[in-house]
Short mmCIF file of C-alpha atoms and ligand atoms in Angstrom, two decimals:
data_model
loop_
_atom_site.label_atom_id
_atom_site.label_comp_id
_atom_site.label_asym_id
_atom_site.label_seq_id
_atom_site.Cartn_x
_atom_site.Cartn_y
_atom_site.Cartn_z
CA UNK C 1 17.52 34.36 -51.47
CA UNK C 2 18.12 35.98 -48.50
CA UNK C 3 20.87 38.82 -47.26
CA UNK C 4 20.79 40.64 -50.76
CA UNK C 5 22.72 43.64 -50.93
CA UNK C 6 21.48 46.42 -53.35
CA UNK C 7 24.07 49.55 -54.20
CA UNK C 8 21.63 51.16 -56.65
CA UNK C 9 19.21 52.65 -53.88
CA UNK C 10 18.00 56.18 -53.81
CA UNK C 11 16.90 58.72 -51.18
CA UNK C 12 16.33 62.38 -51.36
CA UNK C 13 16.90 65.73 -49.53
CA UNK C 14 14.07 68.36 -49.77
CA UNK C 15 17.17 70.66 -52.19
CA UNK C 16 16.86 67.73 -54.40
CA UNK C 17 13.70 65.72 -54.53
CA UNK C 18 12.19 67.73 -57.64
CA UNK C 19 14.83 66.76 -59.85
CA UNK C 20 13.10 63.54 -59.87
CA UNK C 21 9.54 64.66 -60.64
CA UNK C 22 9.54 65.38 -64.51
CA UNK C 23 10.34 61.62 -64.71
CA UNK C 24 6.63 60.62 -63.55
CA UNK C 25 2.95 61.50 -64.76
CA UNK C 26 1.81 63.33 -61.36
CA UNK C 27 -0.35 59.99 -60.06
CA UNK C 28 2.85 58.13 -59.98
CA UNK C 29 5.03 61.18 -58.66
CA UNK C 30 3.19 60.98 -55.30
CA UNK C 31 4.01 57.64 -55.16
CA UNK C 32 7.38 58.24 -56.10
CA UNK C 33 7.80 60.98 -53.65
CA UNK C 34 6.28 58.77 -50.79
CA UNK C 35 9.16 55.94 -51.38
CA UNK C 36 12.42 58.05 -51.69
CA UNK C 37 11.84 60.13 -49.22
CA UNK C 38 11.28 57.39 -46.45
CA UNK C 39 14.06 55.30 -45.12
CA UNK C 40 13.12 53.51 -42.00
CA UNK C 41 9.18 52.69 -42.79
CA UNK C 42 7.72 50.86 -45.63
CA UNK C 43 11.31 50.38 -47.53
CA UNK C 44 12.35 48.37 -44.39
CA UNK C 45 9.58 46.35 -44.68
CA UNK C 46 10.10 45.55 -48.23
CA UNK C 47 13.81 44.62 -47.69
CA UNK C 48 12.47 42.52 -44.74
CA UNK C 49 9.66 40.58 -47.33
CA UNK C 50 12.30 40.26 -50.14
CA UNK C 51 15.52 39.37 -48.95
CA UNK C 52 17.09 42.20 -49.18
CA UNK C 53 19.12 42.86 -45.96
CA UNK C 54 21.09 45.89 -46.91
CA UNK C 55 20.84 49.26 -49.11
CA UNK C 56 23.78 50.83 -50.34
CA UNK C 57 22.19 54.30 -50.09
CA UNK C 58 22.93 57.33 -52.72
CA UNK C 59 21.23 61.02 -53.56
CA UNK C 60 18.67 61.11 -56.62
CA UNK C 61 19.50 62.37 -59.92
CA UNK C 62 20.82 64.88 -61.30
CA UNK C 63 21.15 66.56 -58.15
CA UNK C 64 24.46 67.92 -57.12
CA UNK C 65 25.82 67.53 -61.17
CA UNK C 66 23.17 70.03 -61.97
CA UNK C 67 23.87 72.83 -59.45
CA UNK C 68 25.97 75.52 -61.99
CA UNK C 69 27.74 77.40 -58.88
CA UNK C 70 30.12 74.91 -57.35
CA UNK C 71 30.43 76.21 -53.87
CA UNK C 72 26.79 75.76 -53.79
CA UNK C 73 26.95 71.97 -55.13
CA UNK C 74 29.72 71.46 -52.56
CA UNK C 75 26.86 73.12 -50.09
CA UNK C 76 24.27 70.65 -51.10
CA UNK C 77 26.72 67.44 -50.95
CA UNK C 78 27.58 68.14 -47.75
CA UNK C 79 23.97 68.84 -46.40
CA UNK C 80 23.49 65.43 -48.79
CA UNK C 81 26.03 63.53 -47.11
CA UNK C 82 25.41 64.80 -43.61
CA UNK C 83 21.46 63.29 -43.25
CA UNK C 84 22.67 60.77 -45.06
CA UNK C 85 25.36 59.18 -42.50
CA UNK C 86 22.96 60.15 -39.99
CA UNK C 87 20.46 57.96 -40.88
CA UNK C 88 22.95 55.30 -41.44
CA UNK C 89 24.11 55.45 -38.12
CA UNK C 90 20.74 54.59 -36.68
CA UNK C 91 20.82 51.06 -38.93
CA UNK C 92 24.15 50.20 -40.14
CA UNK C 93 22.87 46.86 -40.38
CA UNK C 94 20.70 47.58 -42.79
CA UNK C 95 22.25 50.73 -44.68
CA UNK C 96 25.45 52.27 -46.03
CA UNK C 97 26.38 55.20 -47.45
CA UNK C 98 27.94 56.53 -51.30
CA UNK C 99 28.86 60.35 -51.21
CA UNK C 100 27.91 62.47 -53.38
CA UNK C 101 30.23 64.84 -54.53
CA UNK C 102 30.36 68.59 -56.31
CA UNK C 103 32.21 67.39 -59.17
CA UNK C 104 32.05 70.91 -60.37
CA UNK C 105 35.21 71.11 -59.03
CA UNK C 106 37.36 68.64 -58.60
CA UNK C 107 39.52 69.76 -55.73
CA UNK C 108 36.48 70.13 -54.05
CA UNK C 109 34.95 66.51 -54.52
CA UNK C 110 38.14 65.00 -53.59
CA UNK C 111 37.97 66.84 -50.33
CA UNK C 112 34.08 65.69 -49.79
CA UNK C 113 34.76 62.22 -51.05
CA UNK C 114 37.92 62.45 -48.13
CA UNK C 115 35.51 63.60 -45.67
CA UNK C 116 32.54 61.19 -46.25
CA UNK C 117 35.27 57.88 -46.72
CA UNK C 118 37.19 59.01 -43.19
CA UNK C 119 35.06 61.06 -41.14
CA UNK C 120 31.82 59.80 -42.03
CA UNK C 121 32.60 55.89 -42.65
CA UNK C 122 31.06 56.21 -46.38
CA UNK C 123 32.13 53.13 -48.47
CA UNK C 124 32.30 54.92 -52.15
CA UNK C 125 30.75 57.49 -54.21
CA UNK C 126 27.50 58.31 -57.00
CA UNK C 127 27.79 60.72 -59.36
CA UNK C 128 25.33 60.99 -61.78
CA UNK C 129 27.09 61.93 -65.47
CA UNK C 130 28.25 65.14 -66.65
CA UNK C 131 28.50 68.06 -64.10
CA UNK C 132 27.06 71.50 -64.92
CA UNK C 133 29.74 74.25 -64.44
CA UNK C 134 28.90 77.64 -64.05
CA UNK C 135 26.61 77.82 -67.50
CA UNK C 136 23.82 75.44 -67.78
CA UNK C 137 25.66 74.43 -71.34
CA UNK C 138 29.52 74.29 -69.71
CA UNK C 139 29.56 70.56 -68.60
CA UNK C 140 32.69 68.11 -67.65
CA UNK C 141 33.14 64.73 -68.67
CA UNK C 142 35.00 62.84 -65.96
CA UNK C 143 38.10 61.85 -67.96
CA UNK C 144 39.36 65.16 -68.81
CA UNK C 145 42.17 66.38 -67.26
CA UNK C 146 41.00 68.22 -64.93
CA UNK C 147 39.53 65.19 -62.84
CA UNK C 148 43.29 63.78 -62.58
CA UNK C 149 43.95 64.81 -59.06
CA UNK C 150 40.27 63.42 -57.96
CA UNK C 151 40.83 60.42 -59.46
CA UNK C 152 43.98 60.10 -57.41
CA UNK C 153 42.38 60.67 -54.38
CA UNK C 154 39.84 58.29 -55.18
CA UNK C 155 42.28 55.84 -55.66
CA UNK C 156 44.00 56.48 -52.52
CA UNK C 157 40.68 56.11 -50.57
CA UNK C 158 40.39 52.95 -52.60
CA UNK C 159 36.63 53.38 -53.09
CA UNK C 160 34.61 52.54 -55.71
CA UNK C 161 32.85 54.88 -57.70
CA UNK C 162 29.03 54.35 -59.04
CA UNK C 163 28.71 55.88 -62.36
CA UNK C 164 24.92 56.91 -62.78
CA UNK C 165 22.62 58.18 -65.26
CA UNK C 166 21.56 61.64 -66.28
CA UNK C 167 19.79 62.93 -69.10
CA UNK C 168 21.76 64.53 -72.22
CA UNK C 169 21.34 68.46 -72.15
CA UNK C 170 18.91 69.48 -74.67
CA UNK C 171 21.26 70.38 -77.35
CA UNK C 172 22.95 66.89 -77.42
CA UNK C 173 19.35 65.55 -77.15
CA UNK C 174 18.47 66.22 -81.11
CA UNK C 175 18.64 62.25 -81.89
CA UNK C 176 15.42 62.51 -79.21
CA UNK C 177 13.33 65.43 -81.24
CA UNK C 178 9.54 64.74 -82.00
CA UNK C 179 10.49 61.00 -80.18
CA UNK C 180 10.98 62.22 -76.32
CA UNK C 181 9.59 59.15 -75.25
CA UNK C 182 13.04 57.91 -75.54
CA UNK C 183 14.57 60.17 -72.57
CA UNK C 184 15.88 59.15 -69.50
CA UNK C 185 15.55 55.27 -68.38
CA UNK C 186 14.01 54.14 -71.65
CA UNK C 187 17.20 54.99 -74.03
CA UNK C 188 18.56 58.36 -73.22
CA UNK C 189 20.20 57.26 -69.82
CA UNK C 190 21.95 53.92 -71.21
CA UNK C 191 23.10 56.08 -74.06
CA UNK C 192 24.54 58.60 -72.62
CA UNK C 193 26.26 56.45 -69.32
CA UNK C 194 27.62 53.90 -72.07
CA UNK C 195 29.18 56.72 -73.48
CA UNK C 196 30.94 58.21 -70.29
CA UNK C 197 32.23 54.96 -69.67
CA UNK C 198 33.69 54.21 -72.97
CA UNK C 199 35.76 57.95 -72.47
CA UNK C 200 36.70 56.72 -68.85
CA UNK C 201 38.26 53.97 -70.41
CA UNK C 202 39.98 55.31 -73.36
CA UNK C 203 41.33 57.97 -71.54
CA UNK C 204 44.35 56.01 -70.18
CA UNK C 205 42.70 56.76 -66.39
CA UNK C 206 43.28 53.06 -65.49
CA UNK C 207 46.83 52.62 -66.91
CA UNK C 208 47.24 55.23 -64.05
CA UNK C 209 45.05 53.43 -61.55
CA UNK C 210 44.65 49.97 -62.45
CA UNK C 211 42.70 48.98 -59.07
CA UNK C 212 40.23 51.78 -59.64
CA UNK C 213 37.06 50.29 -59.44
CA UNK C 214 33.47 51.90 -61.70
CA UNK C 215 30.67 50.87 -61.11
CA UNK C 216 27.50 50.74 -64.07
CA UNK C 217 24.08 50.65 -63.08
CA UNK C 218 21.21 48.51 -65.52
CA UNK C 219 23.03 45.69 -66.60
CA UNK C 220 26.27 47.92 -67.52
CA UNK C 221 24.45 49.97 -69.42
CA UNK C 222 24.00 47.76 -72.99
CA UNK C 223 27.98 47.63 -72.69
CA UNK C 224 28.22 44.02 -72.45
CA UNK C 225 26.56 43.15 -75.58
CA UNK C 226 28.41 46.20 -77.34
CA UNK C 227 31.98 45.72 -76.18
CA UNK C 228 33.18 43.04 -78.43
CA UNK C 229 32.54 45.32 -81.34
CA UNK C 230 34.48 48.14 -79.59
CA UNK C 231 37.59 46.71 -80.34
CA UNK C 232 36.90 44.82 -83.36
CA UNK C 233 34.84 47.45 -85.40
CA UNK C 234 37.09 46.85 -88.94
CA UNK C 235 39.75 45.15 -87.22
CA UNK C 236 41.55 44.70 -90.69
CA UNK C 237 42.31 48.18 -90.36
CA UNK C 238 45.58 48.93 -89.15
CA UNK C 239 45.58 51.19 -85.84
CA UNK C 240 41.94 51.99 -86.12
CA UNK C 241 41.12 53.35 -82.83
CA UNK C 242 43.94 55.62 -81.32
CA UNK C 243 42.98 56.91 -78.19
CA UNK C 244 45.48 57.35 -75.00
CA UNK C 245 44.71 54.03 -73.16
CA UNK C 246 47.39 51.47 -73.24
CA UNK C 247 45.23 48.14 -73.62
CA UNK C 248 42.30 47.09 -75.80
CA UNK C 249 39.42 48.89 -74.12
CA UNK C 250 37.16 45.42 -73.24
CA UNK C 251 40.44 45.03 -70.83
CA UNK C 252 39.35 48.26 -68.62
CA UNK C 253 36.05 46.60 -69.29
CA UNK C 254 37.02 43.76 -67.94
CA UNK C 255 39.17 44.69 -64.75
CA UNK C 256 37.82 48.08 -63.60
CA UNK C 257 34.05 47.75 -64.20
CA UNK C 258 31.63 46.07 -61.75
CA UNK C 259 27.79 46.10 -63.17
CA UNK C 260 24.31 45.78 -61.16
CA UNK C 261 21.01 44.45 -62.25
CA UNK C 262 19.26 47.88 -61.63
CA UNK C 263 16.45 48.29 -63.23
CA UNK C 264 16.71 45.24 -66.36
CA UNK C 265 15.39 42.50 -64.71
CA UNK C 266 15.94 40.16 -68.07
CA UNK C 267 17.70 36.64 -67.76
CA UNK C 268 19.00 37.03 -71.09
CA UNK C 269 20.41 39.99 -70.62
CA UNK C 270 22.21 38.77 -66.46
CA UNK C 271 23.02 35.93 -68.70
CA UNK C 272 24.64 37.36 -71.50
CA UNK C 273 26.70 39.64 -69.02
CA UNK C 274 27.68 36.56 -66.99
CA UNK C 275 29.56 35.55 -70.10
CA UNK C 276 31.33 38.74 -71.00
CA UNK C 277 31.87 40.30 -67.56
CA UNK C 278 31.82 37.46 -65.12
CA UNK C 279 29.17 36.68 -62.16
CA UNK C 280 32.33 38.11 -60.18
CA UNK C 281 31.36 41.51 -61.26
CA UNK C 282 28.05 41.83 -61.06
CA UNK C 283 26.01 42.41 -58.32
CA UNK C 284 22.16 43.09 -57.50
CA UNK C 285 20.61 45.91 -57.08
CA UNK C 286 17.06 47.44 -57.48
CA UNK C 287 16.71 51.16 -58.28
CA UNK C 288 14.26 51.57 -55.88
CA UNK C 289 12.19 54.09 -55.59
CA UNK C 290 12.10 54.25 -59.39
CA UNK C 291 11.68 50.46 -59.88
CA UNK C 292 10.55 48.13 -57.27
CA UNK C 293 12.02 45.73 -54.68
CA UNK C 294 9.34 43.38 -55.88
CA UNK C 295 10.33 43.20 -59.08
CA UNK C 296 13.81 43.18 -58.66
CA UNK C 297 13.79 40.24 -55.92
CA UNK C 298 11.22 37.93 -57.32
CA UNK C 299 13.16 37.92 -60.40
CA UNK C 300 16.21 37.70 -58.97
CA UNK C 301 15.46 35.17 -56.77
CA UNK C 302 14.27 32.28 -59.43
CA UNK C 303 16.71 33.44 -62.42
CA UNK C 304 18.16 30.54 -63.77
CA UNK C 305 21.68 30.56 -62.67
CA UNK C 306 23.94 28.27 -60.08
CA UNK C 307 23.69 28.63 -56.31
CA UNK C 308 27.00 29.80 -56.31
CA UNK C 309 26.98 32.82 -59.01
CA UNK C 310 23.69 33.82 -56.83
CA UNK C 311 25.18 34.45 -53.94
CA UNK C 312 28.17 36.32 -55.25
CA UNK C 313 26.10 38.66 -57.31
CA UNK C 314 22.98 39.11 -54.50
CA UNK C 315 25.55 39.14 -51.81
CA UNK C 316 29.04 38.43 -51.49
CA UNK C 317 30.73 40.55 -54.48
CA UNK C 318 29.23 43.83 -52.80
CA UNK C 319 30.64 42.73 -49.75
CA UNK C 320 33.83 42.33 -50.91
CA UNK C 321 34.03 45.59 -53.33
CA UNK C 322 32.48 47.73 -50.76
CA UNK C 323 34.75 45.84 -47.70
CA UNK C 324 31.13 45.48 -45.52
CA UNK C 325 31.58 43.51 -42.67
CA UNK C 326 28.34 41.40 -43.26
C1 GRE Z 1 17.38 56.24 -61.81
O1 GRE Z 1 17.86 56.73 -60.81
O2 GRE Z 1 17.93 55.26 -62.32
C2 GRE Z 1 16.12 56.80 -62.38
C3 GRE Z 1 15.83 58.15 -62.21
C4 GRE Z 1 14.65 58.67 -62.73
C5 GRE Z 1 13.78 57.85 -63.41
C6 GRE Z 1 14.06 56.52 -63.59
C7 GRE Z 1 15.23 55.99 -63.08
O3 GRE Z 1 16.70 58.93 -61.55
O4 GRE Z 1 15.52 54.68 -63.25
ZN1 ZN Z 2 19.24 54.89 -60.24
#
């Protein structure tokens, strides 16, 4: 298919490049290295060969969540978010922009995500889990309280907002000891994204904002097979999940979550979340530089779905989320 849009797509500043290295054996890190840092060479080229006419850029990860001090996260997302409309500007028909923002503090992020939307003609934002406050160990979930008045703004802005991966800190890593294999894409990434989600929704967040719009990378995280069971875990059990949401949380599931194909390139699994979510809300996307275009596309392209649901999730249902012109 041609004219795919991808809104899982990585690039890197210099600041934050190594955060992606312990993720690769060293052979594959130069290759790694190679791909995110280039934006107008060889990853044109494969967009060109597979269809793939626009990028939905973001930063790597953990990046900005992992910078303790916040005025130097705000620092970084700005220096982030600067290069990155730049290079937007020179091919806004083939890339556009999420922020990324110093969640560190959250009167801060609004004011970047402000910046980037208005000034900067950004179309949403990435954040990548948990930020790091001050002490490596202080960390922030995004549906405490504290996130209220960001999440306001965000709503105003009416952007959506790409919920992305990052590795649980070491001490809520234990499950992992003696089996590390299972960190970061493997397990450790679904896991712990699945999880923020699940909070966003219980939290009552989109009782407040019910056209707030997440978005889950990697087939929504495992939550489409798992969200039946949410709500029905020992359903003969009078009120057995209280939490400060108003509805039954597959409805949040169901009305505020958008998915992408990043990285699980599995029929079974586009198919399966075709029936829970809808091929309204779910769209492609590739992960590149961590996974590749190749992969993604070929797939993609010969999955055994209708014309129809292929062009809303390749094309059309990023279009209309994001509000691209085309
Ligand atoms: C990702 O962005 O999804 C990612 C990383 C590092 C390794 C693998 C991966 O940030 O998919
Ligand atoms: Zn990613």
């Amino acid at each position: 298919m041609k004219g795919k849009i991808g809104l899982e797509e990585h690039f890197a500043i210099e600041d934050t490049l190594m955060d992606s290295k312990g993720f690769f054996p060293d052979d594959v890190w130069a290759e790694v290295k190679d791909r995110i840092m280039d934006l107008h060479g060889r990853r044109l080229r494969l967009m060109d060969e597979y269809g793939m006419q626009m990028m939905i850029l973001s930063l790597n990860a953990p990046a900005v969540q992992a910078i303790l001090d916040p005025k130097k996260a705000n620092e970084i997302s700005r220096k982030a978010n600067d290069y990155l409309a730049e290079q937007v500007r020179k091919r806004p028909d083939r890339y556009q922009a999420l922020a990324a923002l110093p969640l560190q503090d959250p009167e801060l992020a609004a004011r970047e995500l402000e910046r980037c939307v208005k000034d900067l003609g950004m179309v949403g934002a990435l954040a990548n889990g948990f930020s790091q406050i001050g002490d490596p160990n202080n960390i922030a979930y995004l549906d405490e309280k504290q996130y209220a008045p960001f999440w306001d703004a965000c709503a105003k802005l009416d952007v959506p907002f790409y919920l992305h991966p990052r590795n649980p800190l070491p001490q809520d890593s234990r499950i992992y000891k003696g089996a590390e294999w299972l960190m970061g894409p493997i397990w450790a990434f679904g896991q712990e994204t699945a999880v923020h989600a699940l909070r966003l929704m219980g939290s009552g967040l989109f009782d407040r904002h019910p056209n707030l719009q997440i978005v889950l990378g990697h087939m929504g995280e495992n939550l489409t097979f798992a969200m039946w069971r949410v709500d029905n875990a020992n359903a003969w059990i009078p009120n057995r999940n209280n939490y400060p949401a108003k509805k039954k949380i597959g409805e949040y599931f169901q009305n505020n979550f958008h998915i992408t194909v990043s990285g699980n390139f599995h029929t079974q699994a586009l198919l399966n979340a075709m029936t829970v979510i809808g091929s309204d809300r779910i769209m492609f996307s590739t992960d590149w530089p961590f996974e590749n275009i190749d992969h993604a596309a070929v797939w993609f392209d010969a999955a055994p779905i209708g014309e129809a649901d292929r062009l809303k999730i390749g094309r059309t249902n990023a279009l209309r989320l994001f509000k691209l012109k085309g």
